[in-house]
Amino acid sequence: MSKLTITPKTKIYDLLDAYPELEDVLIGLAPQFKKLKNPVLRKTITKITSLSQAATIGGLNVEEMINVLRKEVGQEEIGSLTESGATYQTEQPGWFDATKVSQSIDIREMLHAGEQPVHEVLSAVKKLKDKEILEVIAPFIPAPLLDKSLSMNYQHWLKKESAEKVVIYLAKID
């Protein structure tokens, strides 16, 4: 049976299923990846998070991260990646107005309970009226959620308040 080929699109769950020894390598690359030790997050978030998204969460260069992982399991390094992940808005945008925040969802407890918050957040964002803003509070950069909202043409602003608190503002701006 052939082992998994590691690419930016590889899901963390699949990576660790095929190569369990890479858990410590990932944790060594970024302190945020210590959350992989949490069995609840391991069963939920890792199934939808790609390595490209994980690189964003960990503040890493996706190409370098992929090559470290590939080298560990004996795969050849890859050259320049065309898919380096999305660029997230981290500077306050002109459309942001705190008085326009119509709802706030804190997904930290949902994640700790093993729940998948993506559907609840996307449901709330779809209900936004023009210029309304949804605030989402997370324990880390929720790259899969941001990528999905970007694909649906919603505006966002990512504000990292601390190592354990990231606030994302999502808006429908026509």
Coordinates of C-alpha atoms in Angstrom, one line a residue, residues 40-142:
V40 CA -11.5 16.4 20.7
L41 CA -9.8 18.9 18.4
R42 CA -7.8 16.1 16.9
K43 CA -11.1 14.3 15.8
T44 CA -12.8 17.5 14.5
I45 CA -10.6 20.3 13.3
T46 CA -7.9 18.2 11.8
K47 CA -10.5 16.6 9.4
I48 CA -11.2 19.9 7.7
T49 CA -7.8 21.7 8.1
S50 CA -5.3 21.4 5.2
L51 CA -1.6 21.8 5.7
S52 CA -1.8 25.1 3.9
Q53 CA -4.4 26.4 6.4
A54 CA -2.3 25.0 9.3
A55 CA 0.7 26.9 8.1
T56 CA -1.4 30.1 8.3
I57 CA -2.5 29.1 11.8
G58 CA 1.1 28.5 12.9
G59 CA 2.5 31.6 11.1
L60 CA 4.7 29.4 9.0
N61 CA 5.7 29.5 5.3
V62 CA 3.7 26.7 3.7
E63 CA 6.4 25.6 1.4
E64 CA 9.0 25.2 4.2
M65 CA 6.5 23.4 6.4
I66 CA 5.6 20.9 3.6
N67 CA 9.3 20.3 2.8
V68 CA 10.1 19.6 6.5
L69 CA 7.3 17.1 6.7
R70 CA 8.2 15.4 3.4
K71 CA 11.8 15.1 4.3
E72 CA 10.9 13.4 7.6
V73 CA 9.1 10.6 5.8
G74 CA 11.5 10.3 2.9
Q75 CA 9.6 12.2 0.2
E76 CA 11.4 14.5 -2.1
E77 CA 11.3 18.2 -1.4
I78 CA 9.0 20.2 -3.7
G79 CA 10.0 23.4 -5.4
S80 CA 8.1 26.6 -5.3
L81 CA 4.4 26.1 -4.5
T82 CA 1.8 27.8 -6.6
E83 CA -0.7 27.4 -3.8
S84 CA 0.6 29.2 -0.8
G85 CA -2.8 29.8 0.9
A86 CA -5.0 32.8 1.2
T87 CA -3.9 36.2 2.5
Y88 CA -6.0 37.3 5.4
Q89 CA -6.9 40.9 6.1
T90 CA -5.1 41.9 9.4
E91 CA -5.3 45.6 9.2
Q92 CA -8.6 47.3 10.1
P93 CA -10.5 47.9 6.9
G94 CA -12.4 51.0 6.0
W95 CA -15.7 49.2 6.1
F96 CA -15.4 48.2 9.8
D97 CA -17.7 50.1 12.2
A98 CA -18.1 48.6 15.7
T99 CA -21.7 49.8 15.8
K100 CA -22.5 47.6 12.8
V101 CA -21.7 44.3 14.7
S102 CA -25.1 42.6 14.8
Q103 CA -24.1 39.3 16.4
S104 CA -21.1 37.7 18.2
I105 CA -20.4 34.0 18.2
D106 CA -17.7 32.6 20.6
I107 CA -16.6 29.3 19.0
R108 CA -14.0 28.5 21.7
E109 CA -16.5 26.5 23.9
M110 CA -17.9 24.7 20.8
L111 CA -14.4 23.6 19.8
H112 CA -13.6 22.4 23.3
A113 CA -16.8 20.4 23.4
G114 CA -15.9 18.7 20.1
E115 CA -18.5 20.6 18.0
Q116 CA -17.9 21.9 14.5
P117 CA -18.8 25.6 14.5
V118 CA -18.4 26.2 10.7
H119 CA -22.0 25.6 9.9
E120 CA -23.3 27.8 12.7
V121 CA -21.0 30.6 11.7
L122 CA -21.8 30.3 8.0
S123 CA -25.5 30.2 8.7
A124 CA -25.2 33.5 10.7
V125 CA -23.0 35.1 8.1
K126 CA -25.6 34.3 5.3
K127 CA -28.3 36.1 7.4
L128 CA -26.2 39.4 7.5
K129 CA -27.9 42.4 5.9
D130 CA -25.8 44.8 3.8
K131 CA -23.1 46.4 6.0
E132 CA -23.9 44.3 9.0
I133 CA -20.9 42.6 10.7
L134 CA -20.6 39.2 12.4
E135 CA -18.0 38.9 15.2
V136 CA -16.5 35.5 15.7
I137 CA -14.2 34.8 18.7
A138 CA -11.8 31.8 18.3
P139 CA -8.8 30.3 20.1
F140 CA -6.7 30.3 16.9
I141 CA -7.0 31.5 13.3
P142 CA -9.8 29.4 11.9

